[in-house]
Amino acid sequence: MEKATILHIFTPEKNVSPFDVNMAIDAGFEHIIPYTSVEVSEIAGLVQDAIFSRGPKGVKRTGIFIGGRDIAVADDMLKQAKQAMVPPFEASVMLDPSGSATTAAGLVALVIKALKSYQKTLQGEQVAIFGGTGPVGLCAGVIAARCGADVRIVSHRGMEAACKLVDAYSERYAIKLLPADGSTPKKRLELLQQTTVAFSTAKAGVQVLTAEDLLTADKLLVAADVNAVPPEGIAGVGVMDNGKALNTPLHAKAIGALAIGNVKYQVQHNLLKNMLATDKPVYLELPSAFELACQFAEKS
């Protein structure tokens, strides 16, 4: 008799995400086991408890999902999990804290698709991520920087908050991110006027760019907003927009939250399914999510 499929979800937070639980069940996992308030130092022991109890065949039907809110912590957890594997006892591992990896992958992939209409890529583009100090903004910054963009992480709490994160992530991922001060309307406007691609990854219900702001954005080509809760993070960007023209000097293309969410959903669903379909363990990180997102974005 074939063993049941099990997904162990590890998170440093006090709860696992119901979204992730639903996604895992829909992808085919029969049993979802949550582990909360998990520290990085505990990962190796938990992983080895999970793999040694099922045998080489059963461990192929075992997955580990790393949640939380911080991509850097999740990254450390995944590395610890990988090091804890003892072949042939190896389970697949996926990280997606707060959905940040899959959401950011969908966001950047759709921006790249929109830039193709200008015969451009992200290479050399001036990207500003407003509300960029959260998990989605930082993941999007890493992906965009790896694609050759000049990326500024905009903090509405001033430069100090942005600088600490920018330095840490630049070093961790061997990229160059720049901090930017978005603490006043004047500073945001000055930054916007130098921006060709704007992301809004601010918390729900916060508008970072107004309609009046956009009228001055004479270099803006694409504006993407992950916020589905009114008001829009970027004024005029509808949740279903996927290339609709905005009221800007260059008629920048708008990408809305549900268009991004559709790609994100397909990416997370398929990555979870891949954990069950493979005979060899897979370690699903930012590059895995982005590669798949680019495929789904082209079809959207």
PDB file of C-alpha atoms in Angstrom:
ATOM      1  CA  MET A   1       0.000   0.000   0.000  1.00  0.00           C
ATOM      2  CA  GLU A   2       1.381   3.420  -1.008  1.00  0.00           C
ATOM      3  CA  LYS A   3       2.055   5.748   1.875  1.00  0.00           C
ATOM      4  CA  ALA A   4       0.059   8.942   2.331  1.00  0.00           C
ATOM      5  CA  THR A   5       1.482  12.282   1.245  1.00  0.00           C
ATOM      6  CA  ILE A   6       2.525  14.585   4.086  1.00  0.00           C
ATOM      7  CA  LEU A   7       3.572  18.234   4.079  1.00  0.00           C
ATOM      8  CA  HIS A   8       5.338  19.540   7.193  1.00  0.00           C
ATOM      9  CA  ILE A   9       5.012  23.350   7.428  1.00  0.00           C
ATOM     10  CA  PHE A  10       7.670  25.118   9.512  1.00  0.00           C
ATOM     11  CA  THR A  11       7.211  28.759  10.487  1.00  0.00           C
ATOM     12  CA  PRO A  12       8.894  31.107  12.986  1.00  0.00           C
ATOM     13  CA  GLU A  13       5.492  32.783  13.474  1.00  0.00           C
ATOM     14  CA  LYS A  14       2.811  31.740  15.962  1.00  0.00           C
ATOM     15  CA  ASN A  15       0.510  30.517  13.173  1.00  0.00           C
ATOM     16  CA  VAL A  16       0.903  28.949   9.751  1.00  0.00           C
ATOM     17  CA  SER A  17      -0.859  30.646   6.846  1.00  0.00           C
ATOM     18  CA  PRO A  18      -4.334  29.237   6.030  1.00  0.00           C
ATOM     19  CA  PHE A  19      -3.618  30.265   2.429  1.00  0.00           C
ATOM     20  CA  ASP A  20      -0.628  27.904   2.310  1.00  0.00           C
ATOM     21  CA  VAL A  21      -2.618  25.082   3.911  1.00  0.00           C
ATOM     22  CA  ASN A  22      -5.374  25.431   1.309  1.00  0.00           C
ATOM     23  CA  MET A  23      -2.855  25.546  -1.526  1.00  0.00           C
ATOM     24  CA  ALA A  24      -1.087  22.414  -0.289  1.00  0.00           C
ATOM     25  CA  ILE A  25      -4.314  20.425  -0.057  1.00  0.00           C
ATOM     26  CA  ASP A  26      -5.398  21.560  -3.528  1.00  0.00           C
ATOM     27  CA  ALA A  27      -1.995  20.503  -4.871  1.00  0.00           C
ATOM     28  CA  GLY A  28      -2.547  16.962  -3.615  1.00  0.00           C
ATOM     29  CA  PHE A  29      -1.034  16.697  -0.127  1.00  0.00           C
ATOM     30  CA  GLU A  30      -3.260  14.537   2.062  1.00  0.00           C
ATOM     31  CA  HIS A  31      -1.937  15.583   5.468  1.00  0.00           C
ATOM     32  CA  ILE A  32      -0.681  19.050   6.462  1.00  0.00           C
ATOM     33  CA  ILE A  33       1.217  19.256   9.761  1.00  0.00           C
ATOM     34  CA  PRO A  34       1.977  22.748  11.175  1.00  0.00           C
ATOM     35  CA  TYR A  35       4.968  23.587  13.368  1.00  0.00           C
ATOM     36  CA  THR A  36       4.934  27.104  14.809  1.00  0.00           C
ATOM     37  CA  SER A  37       7.485  29.354  16.564  1.00  0.00           C
ATOM     38  CA  VAL A  38      10.258  27.283  14.991  1.00  0.00           C
ATOM     39  CA  GLU A  39      13.827  28.596  15.249  1.00  0.00           C
ATOM     40  CA  VAL A  40      16.507  28.084  12.612  1.00  0.00           C
ATOM     41  CA  SER A  41      18.525  25.986  15.068  1.00  0.00           C
ATOM     42  CA  GLU A  42      15.635  23.506  15.374  1.00  0.00           C
ATOM     43  CA  ILE A  43      15.264  22.763  11.664  1.00  0.00           C
ATOM     44  CA  ALA A  44      17.824  19.954  11.375  1.00  0.00           C
ATOM     45  CA  GLY A  45      16.239  17.895  14.146  1.00  0.00           C
ATOM     46  CA  LEU A  46      12.722  18.356  12.810  1.00  0.00           C
ATOM     47  CA  VAL A  47      13.768  17.454   9.275  1.00  0.00           C
ATOM     48  CA  GLN A  48      15.536  14.278  10.342  1.00  0.00           C
ATOM     49  CA  ASP A  49      12.535  13.215  12.418  1.00  0.00           C
ATOM     50  CA  ALA A  50      10.397  13.690   9.315  1.00  0.00           C
ATOM     51  CA  ILE A  51      12.590  11.761   6.876  1.00  0.00           C
ATOM     52  CA  PHE A  52      13.884   8.774   8.859  1.00  0.00           C
ATOM     53  CA  SER A  53      10.420   7.568   9.890  1.00  0.00           C
ATOM     54  CA  ARG A  54       9.147   6.912   6.347  1.00  0.00           C
ATOM     55  CA  GLY A  55      11.861   4.931   4.560  1.00  0.00           C
ATOM     56  CA  PRO A  56      13.406   5.837   1.174  1.00  0.00           C
ATOM     57  CA  LYS A  57      10.111   5.363  -0.689  1.00  0.00           C
ATOM     58  CA  GLY A  58       7.918   7.110   1.846  1.00  0.00           C
ATOM     59  CA  VAL A  59      10.206  10.122   2.076  1.00  0.00           C
ATOM     60  CA  LYS A  60       9.519  10.834  -1.610  1.00  0.00           C
ATOM     61  CA  ARG A  61       5.911  11.435  -0.574  1.00  0.00           C
ATOM     62  CA  THR A  62       7.013  13.841   2.158  1.00  0.00           C
ATOM     63  CA  GLY A  63       7.479  17.581   1.665  1.00  0.00           C
ATOM     64  CA  ILE A  64       8.709  20.459   3.812  1.00  0.00           C
ATOM     65  CA  PHE A  65       7.312  23.968   3.392  1.00  0.00           C
ATOM     66  CA  ILE A  66       8.963  26.958   5.060  1.00  0.00           C
ATOM     67  CA  GLY A  67       6.760  29.929   5.824  1.00  0.00           C
ATOM     68  CA  GLY A  68       7.053  32.935   8.116  1.00  0.00           C
ATOM     69  CA  ARG A  69       7.472  36.574   7.154  1.00  0.00           C
ATOM     70  CA  ASP A  70      11.187  37.010   6.477  1.00  0.00           C
ATOM     71  CA  ILE A  71      12.760  35.632   3.294  1.00  0.00           C
ATOM     72  CA  ALA A  72      16.237  35.738   4.847  1.00  0.00           C
ATOM     73  CA  VAL A  73      15.153  33.586   7.806  1.00  0.00           C
ATOM     74  CA  ALA A  74      13.333  31.211   5.447  1.00  0.00           C
ATOM     75  CA  ASP A  75      16.463  31.019   3.319  1.00  0.00           C
ATOM     76  CA  ASP A  76      18.524  30.048   6.384  1.00  0.00           C
ATOM     77  CA  MET A  77      15.928  27.418   7.286  1.00  0.00           C
ATOM     78  CA  LEU A  78      16.033  25.909   3.813  1.00  0.00           C
ATOM     79  CA  LYS A  79      19.815  25.674   3.943  1.00  0.00           C
ATOM     80  CA  GLN A  80      19.624  23.925   7.314  1.00  0.00           C
ATOM     81  CA  ALA A  81      16.989  21.547   5.960  1.00  0.00           C
ATOM     82  CA  LYS A  82      19.118  20.695   2.932  1.00  0.00           C
ATOM     83  CA  GLN A  83      22.163  20.015   5.100  1.00  0.00           C
ATOM     84  CA  ALA A  84      20.103  17.732   7.357  1.00  0.00           C
ATOM     85  CA  MET A  85      19.196  15.338   4.522  1.00  0.00           C
ATOM     86  CA  VAL A  86      20.919  11.939   4.535  1.00  0.00           C
ATOM     87  CA  PRO A  87      20.604  10.204   1.130  1.00  0.00           C
ATOM     88  CA  PRO A  88      18.552   8.230   0.278  1.00  0.00           C
ATOM     89  CA  PHE A  89      16.426   9.869   2.987  1.00  0.00           C
ATOM     90  CA  GLU A  90      15.726  13.195   1.240  1.00  0.00           C
ATOM     91  CA  ALA A  91      12.504  15.199   1.087  1.00  0.00           C
ATOM     92  CA  SER A  92      11.707  18.149  -1.150  1.00  0.00           C
ATOM     93  CA  VAL A  93      11.726  21.607   0.433  1.00  0.00           C
ATOM     94  CA  MET A  94       9.978  24.823  -0.638  1.00  0.00           C
ATOM     95  CA  LEU A  95      10.146  28.307   0.852  1.00  0.00           C
ATOM     96  CA  ASP A  96       7.512  30.992   0.408  1.00  0.00           C
ATOM     97  CA  PRO A  97       7.243  33.173   3.543  1.00  0.00           C
ATOM     98  CA  SER A  98       4.049  35.263   3.444  1.00  0.00           C
ATOM     99  CA  GLY A  99       3.735  34.197  -0.185  1.00  0.00           C
ATOM    100  CA  SER A 100       6.557  36.625  -0.881  1.00  0.00           C
ATOM    101  CA  ALA A 101       8.610  34.447  -3.224  1.00  0.00           C
ATOM    102  CA  THR A 102       5.722  33.478  -5.496  1.00  0.00           C
ATOM    103  CA  THR A 103       4.064  36.930  -5.385  1.00  0.00           C
ATOM    104  CA  ALA A 104       7.325  38.736  -6.173  1.00  0.00           C
ATOM    105  CA  ALA A 105       8.048  36.262  -8.963  1.00  0.00           C
ATOM    106  CA  GLY A 106       4.656  36.937 -10.542  1.00  0.00           C
ATOM    107  CA  LEU A 107       5.076  40.686 -10.109  1.00  0.00           C
ATOM    108  CA  VAL A 108       8.474  40.863 -11.819  1.00  0.00           C
ATOM    109  CA  ALA A 109       7.520  38.388 -14.544  1.00  0.00           C
ATOM    110  CA  LEU A 110       4.504  40.487 -15.572  1.00  0.00           C
ATOM    111  CA  VAL A 111       6.624  43.652 -15.560  1.00  0.00           C
ATOM    112  CA  ILE A 112       9.117  41.981 -17.884  1.00  0.00           C
ATOM    113  CA  LYS A 113       6.263  40.985 -20.189  1.00  0.00           C
ATOM    114  CA  ALA A 114       4.995  44.613 -20.237  1.00  0.00           C
ATOM    115  CA  LEU A 115       8.471  45.963 -21.024  1.00  0.00           C
ATOM    116  CA  LYS A 116       8.650  43.790 -24.133  1.00  0.00           C
ATOM    117  CA  SER A 117       6.161  46.114 -25.821  1.00  0.00           C
ATOM    118  CA  TYR A 118       8.870  48.802 -25.600  1.00  0.00           C
ATOM    119  CA  GLN A 119      11.504  46.326 -26.872  1.00  0.00           C
ATOM    120  CA  LYS A 120      13.057  46.506 -23.414  1.00  0.00           C
ATOM    121  CA  THR A 121      14.050  44.174 -20.593  1.00  0.00           C
ATOM    122  CA  LEU A 122      14.772  45.061 -16.966  1.00  0.00           C
ATOM    123  CA  GLN A 123      18.446  45.498 -17.810  1.00  0.00           C
ATOM    124  CA  GLY A 124      19.420  49.061 -16.858  1.00  0.00           C
ATOM    125  CA  GLU A 125      15.879  50.138 -15.925  1.00  0.00           C
ATOM    126  CA  GLN A 126      15.381  52.441 -12.933  1.00  0.00           C
ATOM    127  CA  VAL A 127      13.123  50.476 -10.579  1.00  0.00           C
ATOM    128  CA  ALA A 128      11.611  52.002  -7.439  1.00  0.00           C
ATOM    129  CA  ILE A 129       9.837  49.687  -4.993  1.00  0.00           C
ATOM    130  CA  PHE A 130       7.528  51.830  -2.866  1.00  0.00           C
ATOM    131  CA  GLY A 131       6.821  50.199   0.476  1.00  0.00           C
ATOM    132  CA  GLY A 132       9.714  47.956  -0.409  1.00  0.00           C
ATOM    133  CA  THR A 133      10.945  47.000   3.062  1.00  0.00           C
ATOM    134  CA  GLY A 134       8.376  44.202   3.478  1.00  0.00           C
ATOM    135  CA  PRO A 135       8.852  40.586   2.346  1.00  0.00           C
ATOM    136  CA  VAL A 136       7.305  40.969  -1.129  1.00  0.00           C
ATOM    137  CA  GLY A 137       9.176  44.194  -1.863  1.00  0.00           C
ATOM    138  CA  LEU A 138      12.524  42.744  -0.853  1.00  0.00           C
ATOM    139  CA  CYS A 139      11.982  39.549  -2.850  1.00  0.00           C
ATOM    140  CA  ALA A 140      10.957  41.591  -5.887  1.00  0.00           C
ATOM    141  CA  GLY A 141      14.040  43.754  -5.417  1.00  0.00           C
ATOM    142  CA  VAL A 142      16.330  40.724  -5.395  1.00  0.00           C
ATOM    143  CA  ILE A 143      14.751  39.283  -8.546  1.00  0.00           C
ATOM    144  CA  ALA A 144      14.778  42.612 -10.412  1.00  0.00           C
ATOM    145  CA  ALA A 145      18.400  43.293  -9.453  1.00  0.00           C
ATOM    146  CA  ARG A 146      19.385  39.849 -10.701  1.00  0.00           C
ATOM    147  CA  CYS A 147      17.717  40.804 -13.994  1.00  0.00           C
ATOM    148  CA  GLY A 148      20.011  43.828 -14.295  1.00  0.00           C
ATOM    149  CA  ALA A 149      17.766  46.612 -12.991  1.00  0.00           C
ATOM    150  CA  ASP A 150      18.953  49.482 -10.807  1.00  0.00           C
ATOM    151  CA  VAL A 151      16.694  48.904  -7.810  1.00  0.00           C
ATOM    152  CA  ARG A 152      15.782  51.337  -5.053  1.00  0.00           C
ATOM    153  CA  ILE A 153      14.011  50.083  -1.942  1.00  0.00           C
ATOM    154  CA  VAL A 154      11.793  52.967  -0.836  1.00  0.00           C
ATOM    155  CA  SER A 155      11.036  53.242   2.868  1.00  0.00           C
ATOM    156  CA  HIS A 156       8.271  55.489   4.174  1.00  0.00           C
ATOM    157  CA  ARG A 157       9.971  55.443   7.557  1.00  0.00           C
ATOM    158  CA  GLY A 158      13.085  57.150   6.246  1.00  0.00           C
ATOM    159  CA  MET A 159      16.540  56.055   5.162  1.00  0.00           C
ATOM    160  CA  GLU A 160      17.658  54.254   8.320  1.00  0.00           C
ATOM    161  CA  ALA A 161      15.088  51.475   7.945  1.00  0.00           C
ATOM    162  CA  ALA A 162      15.897  51.038   4.261  1.00  0.00           C
ATOM    163  CA  CYS A 163      19.694  51.102   4.687  1.00  0.00           C
ATOM    164  CA  LYS A 164      19.838  48.198   7.131  1.00  0.00           C
ATOM    165  CA  LEU A 165      17.768  45.926   4.920  1.00  0.00           C
ATOM    166  CA  VAL A 166      19.444  46.984   1.682  1.00  0.00           C
ATOM    167  CA  ASP A 167      22.910  46.275   3.056  1.00  0.00           C
ATOM    168  CA  ALA A 168      21.882  42.888   4.453  1.00  0.00           C
ATOM    169  CA  TYR A 169      20.109  41.710   1.308  1.00  0.00           C
ATOM    170  CA  SER A 170      22.763  43.031  -1.056  1.00  0.00           C
ATOM    171  CA  GLU A 171      25.378  41.014   0.789  1.00  0.00           C
ATOM    172  CA  ARG A 172      23.265  37.887   1.176  1.00  0.00           C
ATOM    173  CA  TYR A 173      22.247  37.645  -2.481  1.00  0.00           C
ATOM    174  CA  ALA A 174      25.388  39.161  -4.063  1.00  0.00           C
ATOM    175  CA  ILE A 175      23.437  41.976  -5.717  1.00  0.00           C
ATOM    176  CA  LYS A 176      23.249  45.750  -5.411  1.00  0.00           C
ATOM    177  CA  LEU A 177      20.146  47.313  -3.907  1.00  0.00           C
ATOM    178  CA  LEU A 178      19.941  51.013  -3.077  1.00  0.00           C
ATOM    179  CA  PRO A 179      17.966  52.663  -0.251  1.00  0.00           C
ATOM    180  CA  ALA A 180      15.584  55.520  -0.926  1.00  0.00           C
ATOM    181  CA  ASP A 181      13.729  57.899   1.362  1.00  0.00           C
ATOM    182  CA  GLY A 182       9.975  58.007   0.736  1.00  0.00           C
ATOM    183  CA  SER A 183       9.030  59.629   4.017  1.00  0.00           C
ATOM    184  CA  THR A 184       7.521  62.791   2.458  1.00  0.00           C
ATOM    185  CA  PRO A 185       5.433  63.465  -0.678  1.00  0.00           C
ATOM    186  CA  LYS A 186       8.210  65.699  -2.043  1.00  0.00           C
ATOM    187  CA  LYS A 187      10.850  62.976  -1.719  1.00  0.00           C
ATOM    188  CA  ARG A 188       8.566  60.371  -3.318  1.00  0.00           C
ATOM    189  CA  LEU A 189       7.865  62.742  -6.196  1.00  0.00           C
ATOM    190  CA  GLU A 190      11.550  63.432  -6.817  1.00  0.00           C
ATOM    191  CA  LEU A 191      12.230  59.710  -6.907  1.00  0.00           C
ATOM    192  CA  LEU A 192       9.275  58.965  -9.183  1.00  0.00           C
ATOM    193  CA  GLN A 193      10.524  61.461 -11.765  1.00  0.00           C
ATOM    194  CA  GLN A 194      13.680  59.353 -12.206  1.00  0.00           C
ATOM    195  CA  THR A 195      11.825  56.019 -12.272  1.00  0.00           C
ATOM    196  CA  THR A 196      11.017  53.910 -15.326  1.00  0.00           C
ATOM    197  CA  VAL A 197       9.379  51.016 -13.445  1.00  0.00           C
ATOM    198  CA  ALA A 198       7.407  51.517 -10.215  1.00  0.00           C
ATOM    199  CA  PHE A 199       6.317  48.726  -7.892  1.00  0.00           C
ATOM    200  CA  SER A 200       3.936  49.278  -4.996  1.00  0.00           C
ATOM    201  CA  THR A 201       4.330  46.610  -2.329  1.00  0.00           C
ATOM    202  CA  ALA A 202       3.107  48.732   0.570  1.00  0.00           C
ATOM    203  CA  LYS A 203       0.615  47.336   3.068  1.00  0.00           C
ATOM    204  CA  ALA A 204      -3.022  47.027   2.036  1.00  0.00           C
ATOM    205  CA  GLY A 205      -5.017  50.238   1.917  1.00  0.00           C
ATOM    206  CA  VAL A 206      -2.034  52.593   1.618  1.00  0.00           C
ATOM    207  CA  GLN A 207      -1.732  54.735  -1.522  1.00  0.00           C
ATOM    208  CA  VAL A 208       1.901  55.562  -2.230  1.00  0.00           C
ATOM    209  CA  LEU A 209       1.446  57.358  -5.570  1.00  0.00           C
ATOM    210  CA  THR A 210      -1.478  59.672  -6.360  1.00  0.00           C
ATOM    211  CA  ALA A 211      -2.969  60.549  -9.718  1.00  0.00           C
ATOM    212  CA  GLU A 212      -1.285  63.955  -9.482  1.00  0.00           C
ATOM    213  CA  ASP A 213       2.059  62.291  -8.789  1.00  0.00           C
ATOM    214  CA  LEU A 214       1.731  60.179 -11.934  1.00  0.00           C
ATOM    215  CA  LEU A 215       1.233  63.233 -14.130  1.00  0.00           C
ATOM    216  CA  THR A 216       4.835  64.217 -13.364  1.00  0.00           C
ATOM    217  CA  ALA A 217       6.278  60.734 -14.043  1.00  0.00           C
ATOM    218  CA  ASP A 218       7.638  61.522 -17.481  1.00  0.00           C
ATOM    219  CA  LYS A 219       9.940  58.482 -17.624  1.00  0.00           C
ATOM    220  CA  LEU A 220       7.553  55.875 -16.234  1.00  0.00           C
ATOM    221  CA  LEU A 221       6.923  52.860 -18.491  1.00  0.00           C
ATOM    222  CA  VAL A 222       5.311  50.320 -16.128  1.00  0.00           C
ATOM    223  CA  ALA A 223       3.505  50.624 -12.784  1.00  0.00           C
ATOM    224  CA  ALA A 224       2.658  47.450 -10.834  1.00  0.00           C
ATOM    225  CA  ASP A 225       0.617  47.285  -7.625  1.00  0.00           C
ATOM    226  CA  VAL A 226       0.141  44.209  -5.390  1.00  0.00           C
ATOM    227  CA  ASN A 227      -2.537  45.889  -3.238  1.00  0.00           C
ATOM    228  CA  ALA A 228      -6.099  44.646  -3.878  1.00  0.00           C
ATOM    229  CA  VAL A 229      -7.634  46.626  -0.990  1.00  0.00           C
ATOM    230  CA  PRO A 230      -8.975  50.153  -1.774  1.00  0.00           C
ATOM    231  CA  PRO A 231      -7.517  52.649  -2.284  1.00  0.00           C
ATOM    232  CA  GLU A 232      -5.061  51.473  -4.929  1.00  0.00           C
ATOM    233  CA  GLY A 233      -1.401  51.567  -3.951  1.00  0.00           C
ATOM    234  CA  ILE A 234      -0.813  53.371  -7.248  1.00  0.00           C
ATOM    235  CA  ALA A 235      -3.751  55.542  -8.298  1.00  0.00           C
ATOM    236  CA  GLY A 236      -5.547  54.308 -11.396  1.00  0.00           C
ATOM    237  CA  VAL A 237      -4.138  50.774 -11.368  1.00  0.00           C
ATOM    238  CA  GLY A 238      -7.128  48.432 -11.429  1.00  0.00           C
ATOM    239  CA  VAL A 239      -6.825  45.033  -9.780  1.00  0.00           C
ATOM    240  CA  MET A 240      -7.375  43.221 -13.102  1.00  0.00           C
ATOM    241  CA  ASP A 241      -5.117  45.454 -15.210  1.00  0.00           C
ATOM    242  CA  ASN A 242      -2.476  43.657 -17.244  1.00  0.00           C
ATOM    243  CA  GLY A 243      -1.009  46.240 -19.593  1.00  0.00           C
ATOM    244  CA  LYS A 244      -3.768  48.879 -19.532  1.00  0.00           C
ATOM    245  CA  ALA A 245      -2.525  52.449 -20.181  1.00  0.00           C
ATOM    246  CA  LEU A 246      -2.277  54.794 -17.187  1.00  0.00           C
ATOM    247  CA  ASN A 247      -2.725  58.555 -17.249  1.00  0.00           C
ATOM    248  CA  THR A 248       0.992  59.390 -17.335  1.00  0.00           C
ATOM    249  CA  PRO A 249       3.075  61.318 -19.904  1.00  0.00           C
ATOM    250  CA  LEU A 250       4.168  58.053 -21.600  1.00  0.00           C
ATOM    251  CA  HIS A 251       0.919  56.160 -20.907  1.00  0.00           C
ATOM    252  CA  ALA A 252       2.676  53.700 -18.621  1.00  0.00           C
ATOM    253  CA  LYS A 253       1.331  50.174 -18.551  1.00  0.00           C
ATOM    254  CA  ALA A 254      -0.552  49.181 -15.392  1.00  0.00           C
ATOM    255  CA  ILE A 255      -0.364  45.779 -13.720  1.00  0.00           C
ATOM    256  CA  GLY A 256      -2.860  45.100 -10.956  1.00  0.00           C
ATOM    257  CA  ALA A 257      -3.044  42.878  -7.895  1.00  0.00           C
ATOM    258  CA  LEU A 258      -5.320  40.168  -9.259  1.00  0.00           C
ATOM    259  CA  ALA A 259      -3.304  39.840 -12.467  1.00  0.00           C
ATOM    260  CA  ILE A 260      -0.227  39.328 -10.278  1.00  0.00           C
ATOM    261  CA  GLY A 261      -2.196  37.055  -7.949  1.00  0.00           C
ATOM    262  CA  ASN A 262      -3.271  34.832 -10.818  1.00  0.00           C
ATOM    263  CA  VAL A 263       0.344  34.162 -11.775  1.00  0.00           C
ATOM    264  CA  LYS A 264       1.330  33.773  -8.107  1.00  0.00           C
ATOM    265  CA  TYR A 265      -1.413  31.173  -7.585  1.00  0.00           C
ATOM    266  CA  GLN A 266      -0.330  29.111 -10.578  1.00  0.00           C
ATOM    267  CA  VAL A 267       3.315  29.252  -9.505  1.00  0.00           C
ATOM    268  CA  GLN A 268       2.668  28.148  -5.924  1.00  0.00           C
ATOM    269  CA  HIS A 269       0.256  25.419  -7.022  1.00  0.00           C
ATOM    270  CA  ASN A 270       2.678  23.977  -9.524  1.00  0.00           C
ATOM    271  CA  LEU A 271       5.709  24.161  -7.229  1.00  0.00           C
ATOM    272  CA  LEU A 272       3.771  22.249  -4.576  1.00  0.00           C
ATOM    273  CA  LYS A 273       2.714  19.669  -7.160  1.00  0.00           C
ATOM    274  CA  ASN A 274       6.325  19.338  -8.310  1.00  0.00           C
ATOM    275  CA  MET A 275       7.279  18.264  -4.791  1.00  0.00           C
ATOM    276  CA  LEU A 276       4.995  15.247  -5.183  1.00  0.00           C
ATOM    277  CA  ALA A 277       5.842  14.446  -8.792  1.00  0.00           C
ATOM    278  CA  THR A 278       9.615  14.201  -8.527  1.00  0.00           C
ATOM    279  CA  ASP A 279      11.641  11.066  -7.752  1.00  0.00           C
ATOM    280  CA  LYS A 280      14.582  13.220  -6.668  1.00  0.00           C
ATOM    281  CA  PRO A 281      14.338  15.912  -3.991  1.00  0.00           C
ATOM    282  CA  VAL A 282      13.907  19.493  -5.178  1.00  0.00           C
ATOM    283  CA  TYR A 283      14.785  22.680  -3.307  1.00  0.00           C
ATOM    284  CA  LEU A 284      12.398  25.400  -4.422  1.00  0.00           C
ATOM    285  CA  GLU A 285      13.663  28.932  -3.787  1.00  0.00           C
ATOM    286  CA  LEU A 286      13.348  32.334  -5.494  1.00  0.00           C
ATOM    287  CA  PRO A 287      14.883  31.216  -8.826  1.00  0.00           C
ATOM    288  CA  SER A 288      12.445  28.295  -9.083  1.00  0.00           C
ATOM    289  CA  ALA A 289       9.451  30.560  -8.500  1.00  0.00           C
ATOM    290  CA  PHE A 290      10.652  33.196 -10.964  1.00  0.00           C
ATOM    291  CA  GLU A 291      11.403  30.727 -13.752  1.00  0.00           C
ATOM    292  CA  LEU A 292       7.896  29.288 -13.511  1.00  0.00           C
ATOM    293  CA  ALA A 293       6.306  32.751 -13.178  1.00  0.00           C
ATOM    294  CA  CYS A 294       7.862  33.855 -16.462  1.00  0.00           C
ATOM    295  CA  GLN A 295       6.196  30.924 -18.209  1.00  0.00           C
ATOM    296  CA  PHE A 296       2.747  31.702 -16.781  1.00  0.00           C
ATOM    297  CA  ALA A 297       3.107  35.459 -17.318  1.00  0.00           C
ATOM    298  CA  GLU A 298       3.612  34.935 -21.048  1.00  0.00           C
ATOM    299  CA  LYS A 299       0.298  33.063 -21.204  1.00  0.00           C
ATOM    300  CA  SER A 300      -1.643  35.643 -19.180  1.00  0.00           C
TER     301      SER A 300
END
